XYZ file of N, CA and C in Angstrom:
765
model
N -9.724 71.455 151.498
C -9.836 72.842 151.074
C -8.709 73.696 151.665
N -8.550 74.493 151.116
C -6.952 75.164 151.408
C -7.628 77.043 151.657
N -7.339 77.388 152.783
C -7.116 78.729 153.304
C -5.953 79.258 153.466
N -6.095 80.027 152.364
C -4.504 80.915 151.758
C -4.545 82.301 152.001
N -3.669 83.039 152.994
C -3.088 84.033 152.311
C -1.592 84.618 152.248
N -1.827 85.574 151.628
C -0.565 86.560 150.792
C -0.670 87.854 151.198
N 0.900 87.718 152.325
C 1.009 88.591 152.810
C 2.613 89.359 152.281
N 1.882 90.414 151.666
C 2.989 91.076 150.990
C 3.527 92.587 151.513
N 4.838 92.521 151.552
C 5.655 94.155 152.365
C 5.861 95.135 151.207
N 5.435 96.189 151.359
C 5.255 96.999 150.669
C 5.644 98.631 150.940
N 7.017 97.649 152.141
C 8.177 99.217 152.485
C 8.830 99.372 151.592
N 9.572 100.540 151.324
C 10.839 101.218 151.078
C 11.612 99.850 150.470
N 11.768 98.889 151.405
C 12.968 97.864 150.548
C 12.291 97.306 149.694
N 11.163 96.938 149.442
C 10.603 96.307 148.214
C 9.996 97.188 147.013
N 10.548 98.394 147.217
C 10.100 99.312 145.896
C 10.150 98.664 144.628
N 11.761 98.221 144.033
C 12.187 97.907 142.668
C 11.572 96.230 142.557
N 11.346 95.741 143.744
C 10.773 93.816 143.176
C 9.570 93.620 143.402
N 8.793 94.790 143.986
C 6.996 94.693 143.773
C 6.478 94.282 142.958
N 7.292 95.018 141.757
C 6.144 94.549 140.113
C 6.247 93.241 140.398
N 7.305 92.687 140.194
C 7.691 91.051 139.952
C 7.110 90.428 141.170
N 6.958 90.608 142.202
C 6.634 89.768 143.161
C 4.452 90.017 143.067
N 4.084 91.003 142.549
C 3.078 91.102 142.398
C 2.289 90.090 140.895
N 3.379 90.410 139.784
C 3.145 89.151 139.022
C 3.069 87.560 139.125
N 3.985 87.607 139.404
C 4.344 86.199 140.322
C 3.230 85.366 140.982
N 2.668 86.033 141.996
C 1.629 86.299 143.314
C 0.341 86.261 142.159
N -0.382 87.152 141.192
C -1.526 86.634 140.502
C -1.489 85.681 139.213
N -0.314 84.871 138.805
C 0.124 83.404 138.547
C -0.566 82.424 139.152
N 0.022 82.808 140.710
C -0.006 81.489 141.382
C -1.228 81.546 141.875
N -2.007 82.389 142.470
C -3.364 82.623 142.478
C -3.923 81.548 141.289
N -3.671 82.002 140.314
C -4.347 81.564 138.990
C -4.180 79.956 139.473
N -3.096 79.273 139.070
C -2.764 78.087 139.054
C -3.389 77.127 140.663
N -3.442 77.881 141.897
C -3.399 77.134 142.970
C -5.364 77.232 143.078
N -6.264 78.508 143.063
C -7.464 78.623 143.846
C -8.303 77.443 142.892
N -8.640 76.694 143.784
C -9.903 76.178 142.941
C -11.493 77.037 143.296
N -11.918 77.120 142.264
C -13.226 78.056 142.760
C -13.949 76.875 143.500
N -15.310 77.704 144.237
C -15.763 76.562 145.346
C -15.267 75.952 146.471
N -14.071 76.133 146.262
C -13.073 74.917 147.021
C -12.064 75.418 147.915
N -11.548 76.515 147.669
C -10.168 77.294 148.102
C -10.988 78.326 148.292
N -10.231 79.232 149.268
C -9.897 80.288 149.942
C -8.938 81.103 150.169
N -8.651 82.665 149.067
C -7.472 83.598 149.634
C -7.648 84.845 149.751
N -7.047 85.306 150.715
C -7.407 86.440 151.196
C -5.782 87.308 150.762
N -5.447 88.699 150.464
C -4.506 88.944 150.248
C -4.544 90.640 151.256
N -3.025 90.618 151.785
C -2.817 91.625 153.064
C -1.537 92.431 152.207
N -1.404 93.746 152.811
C -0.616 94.499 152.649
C -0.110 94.641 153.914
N 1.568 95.201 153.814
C 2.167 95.877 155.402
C 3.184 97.059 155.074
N 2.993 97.729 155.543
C 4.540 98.532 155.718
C 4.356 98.240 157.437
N 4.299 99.887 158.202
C 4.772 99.460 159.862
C 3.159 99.150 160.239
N 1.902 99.217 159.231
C 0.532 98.760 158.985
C 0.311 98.014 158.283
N -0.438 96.706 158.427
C -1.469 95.553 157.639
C -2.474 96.241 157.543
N -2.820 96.077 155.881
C -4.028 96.899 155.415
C -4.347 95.114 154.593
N -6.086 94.949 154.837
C -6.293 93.692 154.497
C -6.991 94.337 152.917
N -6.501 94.216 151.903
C -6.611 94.651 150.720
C -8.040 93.366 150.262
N -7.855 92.831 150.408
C -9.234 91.354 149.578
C -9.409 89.926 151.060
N -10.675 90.235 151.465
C -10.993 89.359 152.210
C -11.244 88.124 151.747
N -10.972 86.740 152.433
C -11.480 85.354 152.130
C -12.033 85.345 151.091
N -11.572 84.738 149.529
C -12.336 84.914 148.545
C -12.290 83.853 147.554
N -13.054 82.675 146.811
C -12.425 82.658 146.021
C -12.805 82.701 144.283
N -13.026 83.734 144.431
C -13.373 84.677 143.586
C -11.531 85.177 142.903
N -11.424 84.529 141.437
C -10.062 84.946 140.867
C -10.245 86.609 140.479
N -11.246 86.894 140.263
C -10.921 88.274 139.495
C -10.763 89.394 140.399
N -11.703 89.070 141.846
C -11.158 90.113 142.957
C -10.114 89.528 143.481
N -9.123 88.555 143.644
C -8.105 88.591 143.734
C -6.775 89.368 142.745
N -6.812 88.669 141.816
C -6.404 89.863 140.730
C -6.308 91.281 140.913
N -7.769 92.035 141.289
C -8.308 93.611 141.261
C -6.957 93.542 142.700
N -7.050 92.642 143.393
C -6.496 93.459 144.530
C -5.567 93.611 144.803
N -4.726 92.529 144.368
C -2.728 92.395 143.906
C -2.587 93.544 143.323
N -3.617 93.683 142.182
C -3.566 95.171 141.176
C -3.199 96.482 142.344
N -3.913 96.151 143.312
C -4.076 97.401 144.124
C -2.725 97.983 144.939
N -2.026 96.364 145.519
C -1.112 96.853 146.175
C 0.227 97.458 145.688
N 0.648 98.233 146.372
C 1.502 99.543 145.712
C 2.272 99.922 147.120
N 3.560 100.169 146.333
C 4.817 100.786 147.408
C 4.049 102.088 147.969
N 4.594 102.000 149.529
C 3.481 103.456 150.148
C 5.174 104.080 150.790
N 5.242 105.170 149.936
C 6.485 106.123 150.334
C 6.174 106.696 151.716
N 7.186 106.839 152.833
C 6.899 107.604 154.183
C 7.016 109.476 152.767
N 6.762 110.123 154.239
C 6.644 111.696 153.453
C 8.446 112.134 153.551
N 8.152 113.112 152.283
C 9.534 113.307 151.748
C 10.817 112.088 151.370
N 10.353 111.245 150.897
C 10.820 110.458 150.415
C 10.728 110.160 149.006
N 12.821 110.411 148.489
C 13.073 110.647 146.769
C 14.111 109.374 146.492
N 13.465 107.968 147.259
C 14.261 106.548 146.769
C 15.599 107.018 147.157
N 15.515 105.213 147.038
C 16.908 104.604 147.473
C 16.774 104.475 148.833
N 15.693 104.575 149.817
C 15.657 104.761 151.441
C 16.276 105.987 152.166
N 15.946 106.985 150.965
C 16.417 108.616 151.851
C 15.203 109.312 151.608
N 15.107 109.785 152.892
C 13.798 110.891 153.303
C 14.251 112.209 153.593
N 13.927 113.256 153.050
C 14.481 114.869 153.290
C 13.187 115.046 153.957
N 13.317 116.392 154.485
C 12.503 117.564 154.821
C 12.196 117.160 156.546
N 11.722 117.813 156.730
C 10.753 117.708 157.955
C 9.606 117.061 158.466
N 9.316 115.892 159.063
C 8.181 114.561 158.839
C 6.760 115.329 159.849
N 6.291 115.494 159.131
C 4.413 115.858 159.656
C 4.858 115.724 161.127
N 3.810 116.764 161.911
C 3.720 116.688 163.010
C 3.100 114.922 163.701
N 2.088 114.562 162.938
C 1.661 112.981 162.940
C 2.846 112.013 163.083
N 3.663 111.987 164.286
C 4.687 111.321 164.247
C 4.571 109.558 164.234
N 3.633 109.349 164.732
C 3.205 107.595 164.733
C 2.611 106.841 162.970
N 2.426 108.269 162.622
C 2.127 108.053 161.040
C 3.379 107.673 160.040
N 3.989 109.097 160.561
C 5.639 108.995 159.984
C 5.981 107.486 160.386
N 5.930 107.291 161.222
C 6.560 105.849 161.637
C 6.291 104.685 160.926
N 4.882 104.676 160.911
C 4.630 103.364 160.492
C 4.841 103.075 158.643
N 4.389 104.518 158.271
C 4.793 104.832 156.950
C 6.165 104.295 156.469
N 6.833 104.470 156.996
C 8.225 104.309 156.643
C 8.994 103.107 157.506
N 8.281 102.396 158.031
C 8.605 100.902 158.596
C 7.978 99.890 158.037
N 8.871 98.941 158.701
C 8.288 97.445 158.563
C 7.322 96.111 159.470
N 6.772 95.961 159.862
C 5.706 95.281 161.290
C 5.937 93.726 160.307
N 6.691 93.306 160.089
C 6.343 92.051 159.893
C 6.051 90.931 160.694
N 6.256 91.021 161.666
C 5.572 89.934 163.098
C 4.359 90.490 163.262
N 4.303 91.914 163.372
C 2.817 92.220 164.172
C 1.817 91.757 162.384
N 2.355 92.207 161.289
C 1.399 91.814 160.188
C 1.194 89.942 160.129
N 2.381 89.051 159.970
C 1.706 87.845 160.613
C 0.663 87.499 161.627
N 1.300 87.943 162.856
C 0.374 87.800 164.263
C -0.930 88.527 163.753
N -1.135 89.404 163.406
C -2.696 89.959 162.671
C -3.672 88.895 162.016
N -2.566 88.344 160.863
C -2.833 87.920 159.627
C -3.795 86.111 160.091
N -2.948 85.785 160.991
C -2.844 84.695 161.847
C -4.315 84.631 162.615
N -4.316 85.629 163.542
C -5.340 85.876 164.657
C -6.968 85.884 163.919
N -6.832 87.252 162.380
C -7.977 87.589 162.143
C -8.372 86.783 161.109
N -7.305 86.982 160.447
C -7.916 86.587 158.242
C -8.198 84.684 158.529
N -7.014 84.073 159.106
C -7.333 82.690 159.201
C -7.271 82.243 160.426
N -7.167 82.865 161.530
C -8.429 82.180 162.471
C -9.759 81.712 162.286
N -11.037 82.582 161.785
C -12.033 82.136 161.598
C -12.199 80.760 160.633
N -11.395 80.635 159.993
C -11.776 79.694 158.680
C -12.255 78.599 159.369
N -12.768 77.342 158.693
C -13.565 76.313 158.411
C -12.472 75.750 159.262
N -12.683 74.706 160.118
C -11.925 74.178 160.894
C -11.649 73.055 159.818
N -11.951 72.215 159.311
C -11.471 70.926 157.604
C -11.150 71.943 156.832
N -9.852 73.196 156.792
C -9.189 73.622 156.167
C -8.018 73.562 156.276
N -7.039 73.812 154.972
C -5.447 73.615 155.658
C -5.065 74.977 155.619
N -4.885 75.689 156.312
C -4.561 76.903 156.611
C -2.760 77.239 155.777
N -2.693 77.825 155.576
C -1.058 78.592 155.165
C -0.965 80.032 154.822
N 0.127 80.553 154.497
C 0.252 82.579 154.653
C 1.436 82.414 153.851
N 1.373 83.100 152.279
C 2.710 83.509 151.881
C 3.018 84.602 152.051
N 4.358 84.490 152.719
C 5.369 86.055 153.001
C 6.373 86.299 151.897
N 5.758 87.273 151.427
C 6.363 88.270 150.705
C 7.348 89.593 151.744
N 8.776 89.133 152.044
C 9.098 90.200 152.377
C 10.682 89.941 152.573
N 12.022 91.127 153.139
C 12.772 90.712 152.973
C 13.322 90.342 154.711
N 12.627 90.376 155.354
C 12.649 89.561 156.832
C 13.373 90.560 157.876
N 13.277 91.902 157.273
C 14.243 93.227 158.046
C 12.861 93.653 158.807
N 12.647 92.943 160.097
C 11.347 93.596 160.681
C 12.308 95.123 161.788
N 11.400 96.332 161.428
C 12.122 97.441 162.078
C 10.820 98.521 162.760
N 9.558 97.634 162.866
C 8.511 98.430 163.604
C 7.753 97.476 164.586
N 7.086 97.896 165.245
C 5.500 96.718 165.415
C 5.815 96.135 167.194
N 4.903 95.793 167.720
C 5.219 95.401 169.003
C 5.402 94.191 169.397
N 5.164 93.582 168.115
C 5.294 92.154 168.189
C 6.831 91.690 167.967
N 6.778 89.889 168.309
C 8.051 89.555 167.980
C 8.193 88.439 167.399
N 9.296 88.051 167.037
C 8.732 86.766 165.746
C 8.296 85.688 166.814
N 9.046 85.308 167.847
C 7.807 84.583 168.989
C 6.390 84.475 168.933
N 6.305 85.443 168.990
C 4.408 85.888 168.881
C 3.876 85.451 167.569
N 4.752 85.944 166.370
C 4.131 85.474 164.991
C 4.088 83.670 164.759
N 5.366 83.409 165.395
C 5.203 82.019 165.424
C 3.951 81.357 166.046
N 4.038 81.435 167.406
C 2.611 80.964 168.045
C 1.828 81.688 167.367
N 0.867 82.638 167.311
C -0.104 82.866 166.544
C -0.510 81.777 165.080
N 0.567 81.564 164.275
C 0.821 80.707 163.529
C 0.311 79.714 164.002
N 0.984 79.202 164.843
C 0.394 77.396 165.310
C -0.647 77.678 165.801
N -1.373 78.713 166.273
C -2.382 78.405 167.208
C -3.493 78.634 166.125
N -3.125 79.141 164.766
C -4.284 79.154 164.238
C -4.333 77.714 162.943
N -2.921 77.293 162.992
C -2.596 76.174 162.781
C -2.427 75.949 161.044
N -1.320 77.480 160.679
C -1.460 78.254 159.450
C 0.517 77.541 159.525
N 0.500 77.045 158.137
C 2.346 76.769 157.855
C 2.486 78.442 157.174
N 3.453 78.599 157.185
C 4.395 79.504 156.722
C 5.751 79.405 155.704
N 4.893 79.945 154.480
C 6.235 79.940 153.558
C 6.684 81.176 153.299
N 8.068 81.491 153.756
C 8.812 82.721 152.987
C 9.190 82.647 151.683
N 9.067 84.012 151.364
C 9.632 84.200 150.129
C 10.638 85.466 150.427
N 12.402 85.144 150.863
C 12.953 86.358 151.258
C 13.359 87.106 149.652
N 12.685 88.489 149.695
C 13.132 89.025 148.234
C 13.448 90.988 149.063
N 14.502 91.066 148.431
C 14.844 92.604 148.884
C 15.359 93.538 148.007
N 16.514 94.573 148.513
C 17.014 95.175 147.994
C 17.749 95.383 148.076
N 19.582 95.211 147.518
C 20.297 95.298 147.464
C 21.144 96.406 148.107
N 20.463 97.569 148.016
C 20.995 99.000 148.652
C 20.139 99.389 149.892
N 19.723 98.004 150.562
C 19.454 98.385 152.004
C 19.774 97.166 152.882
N 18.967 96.389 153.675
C 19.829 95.595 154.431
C 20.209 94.209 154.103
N 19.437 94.176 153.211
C 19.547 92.254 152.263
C 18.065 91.865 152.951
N 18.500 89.939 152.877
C 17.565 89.482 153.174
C 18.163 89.106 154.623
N 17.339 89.118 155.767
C 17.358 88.229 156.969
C 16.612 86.920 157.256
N 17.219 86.299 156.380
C 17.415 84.484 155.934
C 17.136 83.894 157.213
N 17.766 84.448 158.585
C 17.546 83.343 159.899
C 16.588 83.984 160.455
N 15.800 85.103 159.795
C 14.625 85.155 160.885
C 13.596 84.150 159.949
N 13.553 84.236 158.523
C 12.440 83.695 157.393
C 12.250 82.099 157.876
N 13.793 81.705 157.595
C 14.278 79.554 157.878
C 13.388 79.816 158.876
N 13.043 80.958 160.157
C 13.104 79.840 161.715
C 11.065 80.515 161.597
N 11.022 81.007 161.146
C 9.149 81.358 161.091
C 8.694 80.356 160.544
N 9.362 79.959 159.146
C 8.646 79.080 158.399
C 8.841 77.496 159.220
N 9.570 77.189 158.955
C 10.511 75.443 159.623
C 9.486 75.338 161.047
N 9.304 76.676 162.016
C 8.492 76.189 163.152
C 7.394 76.285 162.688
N 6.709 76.433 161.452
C 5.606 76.022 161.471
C 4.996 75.424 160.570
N 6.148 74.213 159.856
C 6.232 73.402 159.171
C 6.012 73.646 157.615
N 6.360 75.103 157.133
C 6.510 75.325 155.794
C 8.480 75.521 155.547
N 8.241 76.318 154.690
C 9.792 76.644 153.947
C 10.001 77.498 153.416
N 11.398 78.307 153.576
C 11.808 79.368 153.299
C 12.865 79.403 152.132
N 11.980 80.596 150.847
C 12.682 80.721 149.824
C 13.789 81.711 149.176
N 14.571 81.935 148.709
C 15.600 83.154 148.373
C 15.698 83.398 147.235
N 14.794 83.333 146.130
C 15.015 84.189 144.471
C 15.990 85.256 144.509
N 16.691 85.165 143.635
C 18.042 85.849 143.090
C 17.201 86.458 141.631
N 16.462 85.740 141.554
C 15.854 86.990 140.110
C 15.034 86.912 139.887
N 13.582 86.818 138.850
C 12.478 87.069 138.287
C 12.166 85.157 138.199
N 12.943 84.483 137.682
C 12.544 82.999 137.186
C 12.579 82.756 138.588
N 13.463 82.551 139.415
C 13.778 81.688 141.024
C 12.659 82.306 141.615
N 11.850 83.208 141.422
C 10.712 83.975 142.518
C 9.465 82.946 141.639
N 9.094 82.832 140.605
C 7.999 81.783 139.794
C 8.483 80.580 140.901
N 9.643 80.198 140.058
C 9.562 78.735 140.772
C 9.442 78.505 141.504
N 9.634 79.548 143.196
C 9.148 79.285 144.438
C 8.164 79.218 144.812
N 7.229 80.008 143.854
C 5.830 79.794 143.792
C 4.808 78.542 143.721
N 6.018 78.211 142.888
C 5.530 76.437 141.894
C 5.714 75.603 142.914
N 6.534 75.485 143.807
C 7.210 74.940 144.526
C 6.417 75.129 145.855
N 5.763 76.085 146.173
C 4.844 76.000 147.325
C 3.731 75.465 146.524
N 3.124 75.975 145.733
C 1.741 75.321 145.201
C 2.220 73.426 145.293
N 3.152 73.093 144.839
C 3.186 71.406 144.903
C 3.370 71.164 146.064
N 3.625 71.733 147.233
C 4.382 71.200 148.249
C 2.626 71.212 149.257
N 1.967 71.945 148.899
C 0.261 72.312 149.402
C -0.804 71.142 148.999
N 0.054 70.921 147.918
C -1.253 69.930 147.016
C -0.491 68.397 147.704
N 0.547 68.195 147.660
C 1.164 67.224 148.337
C 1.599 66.884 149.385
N 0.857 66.978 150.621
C 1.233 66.417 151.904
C 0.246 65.062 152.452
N 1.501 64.595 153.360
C 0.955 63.862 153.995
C 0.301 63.962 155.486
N -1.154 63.641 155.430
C -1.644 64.001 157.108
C -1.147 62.506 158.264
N -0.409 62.929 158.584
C 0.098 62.104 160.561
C -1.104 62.348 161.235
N -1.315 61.107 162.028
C -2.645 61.506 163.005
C -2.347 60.646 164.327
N -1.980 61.325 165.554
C -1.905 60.592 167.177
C -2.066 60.713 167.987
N -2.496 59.961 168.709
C -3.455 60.775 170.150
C -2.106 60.943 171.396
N -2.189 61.648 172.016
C -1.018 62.344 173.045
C -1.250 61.709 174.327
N -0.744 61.496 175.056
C -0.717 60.573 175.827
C -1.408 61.729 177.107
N -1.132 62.961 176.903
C -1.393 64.504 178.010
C -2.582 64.330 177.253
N -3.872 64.657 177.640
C -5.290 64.421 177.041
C -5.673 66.163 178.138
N -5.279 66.738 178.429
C -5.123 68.208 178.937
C -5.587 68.740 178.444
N -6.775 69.486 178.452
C -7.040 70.861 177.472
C -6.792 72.153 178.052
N -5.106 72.103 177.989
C -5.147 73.209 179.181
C -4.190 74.443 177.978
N -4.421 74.623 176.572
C -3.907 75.315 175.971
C -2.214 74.933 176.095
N -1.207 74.892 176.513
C -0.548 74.121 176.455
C 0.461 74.171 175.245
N 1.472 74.503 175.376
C 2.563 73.820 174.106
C 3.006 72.811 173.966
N 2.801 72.050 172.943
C 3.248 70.020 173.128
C 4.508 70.554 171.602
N 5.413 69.881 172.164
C 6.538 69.684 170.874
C 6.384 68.322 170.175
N 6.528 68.365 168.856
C 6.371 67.180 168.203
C 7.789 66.998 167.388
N 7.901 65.964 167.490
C 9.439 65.425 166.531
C 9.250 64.049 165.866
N 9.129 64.512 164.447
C 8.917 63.308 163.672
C 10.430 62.773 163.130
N 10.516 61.132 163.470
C 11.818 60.261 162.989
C 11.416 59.681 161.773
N 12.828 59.623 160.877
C 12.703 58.560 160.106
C 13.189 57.133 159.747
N 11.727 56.277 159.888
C 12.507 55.017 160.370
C 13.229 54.124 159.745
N 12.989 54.391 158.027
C 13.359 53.712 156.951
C 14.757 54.250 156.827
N 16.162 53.116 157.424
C 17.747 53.351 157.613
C 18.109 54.190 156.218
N 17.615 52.914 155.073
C 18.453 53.977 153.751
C 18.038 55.481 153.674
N 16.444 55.830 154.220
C 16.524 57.321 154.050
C 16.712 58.080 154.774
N 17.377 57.471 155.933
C 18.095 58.186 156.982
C 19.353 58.836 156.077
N 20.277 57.258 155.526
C 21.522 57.680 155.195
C 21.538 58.769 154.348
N 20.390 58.485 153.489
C 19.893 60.030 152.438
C 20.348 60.905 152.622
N 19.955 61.256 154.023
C 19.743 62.558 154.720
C 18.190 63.176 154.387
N 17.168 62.156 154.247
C 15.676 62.584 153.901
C 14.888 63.319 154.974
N 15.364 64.942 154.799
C 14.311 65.872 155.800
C 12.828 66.164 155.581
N 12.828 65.382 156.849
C 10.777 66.077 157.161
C 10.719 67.548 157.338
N 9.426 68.171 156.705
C 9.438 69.060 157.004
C 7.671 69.028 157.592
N 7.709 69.880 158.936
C 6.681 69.486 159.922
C 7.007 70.643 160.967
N 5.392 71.071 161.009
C 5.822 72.108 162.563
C 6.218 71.405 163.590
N 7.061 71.973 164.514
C 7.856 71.911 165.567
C 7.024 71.553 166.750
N 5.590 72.014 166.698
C 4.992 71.716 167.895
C 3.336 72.122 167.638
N 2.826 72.043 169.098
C 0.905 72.919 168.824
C 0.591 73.414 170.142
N -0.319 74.015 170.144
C -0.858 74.554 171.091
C -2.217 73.374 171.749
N -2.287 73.084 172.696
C -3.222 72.368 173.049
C -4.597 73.159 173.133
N -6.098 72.374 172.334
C -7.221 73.016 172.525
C -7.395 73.445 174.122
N -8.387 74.150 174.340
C -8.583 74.475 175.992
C -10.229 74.141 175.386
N -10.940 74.187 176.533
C -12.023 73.568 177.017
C -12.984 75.187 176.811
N -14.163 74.593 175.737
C -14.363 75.458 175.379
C -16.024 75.850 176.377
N -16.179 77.000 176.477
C -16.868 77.610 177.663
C -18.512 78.101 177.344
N -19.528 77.403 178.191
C -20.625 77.724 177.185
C -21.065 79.130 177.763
């Protein structure tokens, strides 16, 4: 059973590729949830994660709730990423309004929406965003572990805007890769589907590794894992695994 969510940015830089990334996003919904079986929950962020549809898998309130999410302008703001006037005395409002928390919205996303799930689930989080994190107290450190510790892969989807900072490609590669998903870059409307397609097969198709650690510690703990490949010709390939980087060791749980 698969515990999914979709975590989508919904600053200032994703004004003009919302529609499309919101289409896209209730597609793949369509094609990936099995009812009964699957689980997705879908999040909003600007410099705030607003959890728009809890654990569901229910297609039509998923749907209602993609429907829902919508670019949230900071105040006095007339596009293109220019704000006039004078910003409300509510200065932490102004802020978050008009930022981005994308570590602290992972690390959230991580901790609350799929922590709890069914432990015989495969946990994962699609990021919708263009990887320009510019709010939040977190750091992609933190989003990473949170990640492993709730034992959620991570696929980017870097999509932006041209007339602000681009995409930041080496923060997306190093979130996803440490936690054994993959990071995507659509250049237009078709390349954003197919990345879609392309995580849905890559979910339905893995292989589970299973080994006992020689540290039998439950002392919480970071263990690094590095998988080889032993078959020479698909070395010469160049045939990359893709696999989180490491885990957090269980700790000893307290009655």
């Amino acid at each position: 059973p698969l515990s999914l969510t979709i975590l989508i940015d919904t600053s200032a830089s994703q004004e003009r590729t919302l529609p499309q990334e919101k289409d896209a996003a209730k597609s793949f919904v369509e094609s990936v949830v099995r009812p009964e079986k699957d689980e997705v929950a879908i999040v909003s962020f600007t410099g705030e994660a607003t959890l728009e549809q809890g654990m569901t898998s229910n297609i039509q309130r998923l749907r209602r709730a993609i429907d829902r999410v919508k670019f949230s302008p900071p105040s006095g703001y007339i596009g293109g990423g220019v704000v006039t006037g004078t910003p409300p005395i509510s200065g932490r409002n102004q802020a978050t309004a008009g930022s981005t928390a994308i570590w602290d919205a992972v690390w959230i996303t991580s901790e609350e929406v799929l922590g709890p799930s069914p432990d015989k689930t495969r946990r994962a989080i699609v990021l919708l965003t263009d990887g320009v994190n510019t709010y939040g107290s977190k750091k992609i450190k933190d989003a990473i572990n949170a990640s492993l510790k709730a034992e959620a892969v991570i696929y980017s989807i870097g999509i932006g805007d041209r007339f602000y900072d681009g995409v930041n490609k080496g923060a997306l590669k190093k979130v996803s890769e440490n936690t054994g998903g993959r990071a995507f870059f659509p250049r237009d409307e078709g390349e954003l589907r197919n990345a879609f397609t392309q995580i849905q097969e890559e979910m339905r198709s893995q292989y589970l590794i299973v080994y006992e650690p020689l540290n039998q510690e439950r002392d919480g703990s970071y263990r690094k894992i590095e998988i080889k490949v032993a078959n020479s010709q698909m070395s010469k390939d160049k045939v990359r695994l893709t696999h989180r980087e490491g885990y957090f060791a269980k700790t000893e749980k307290k009655e």
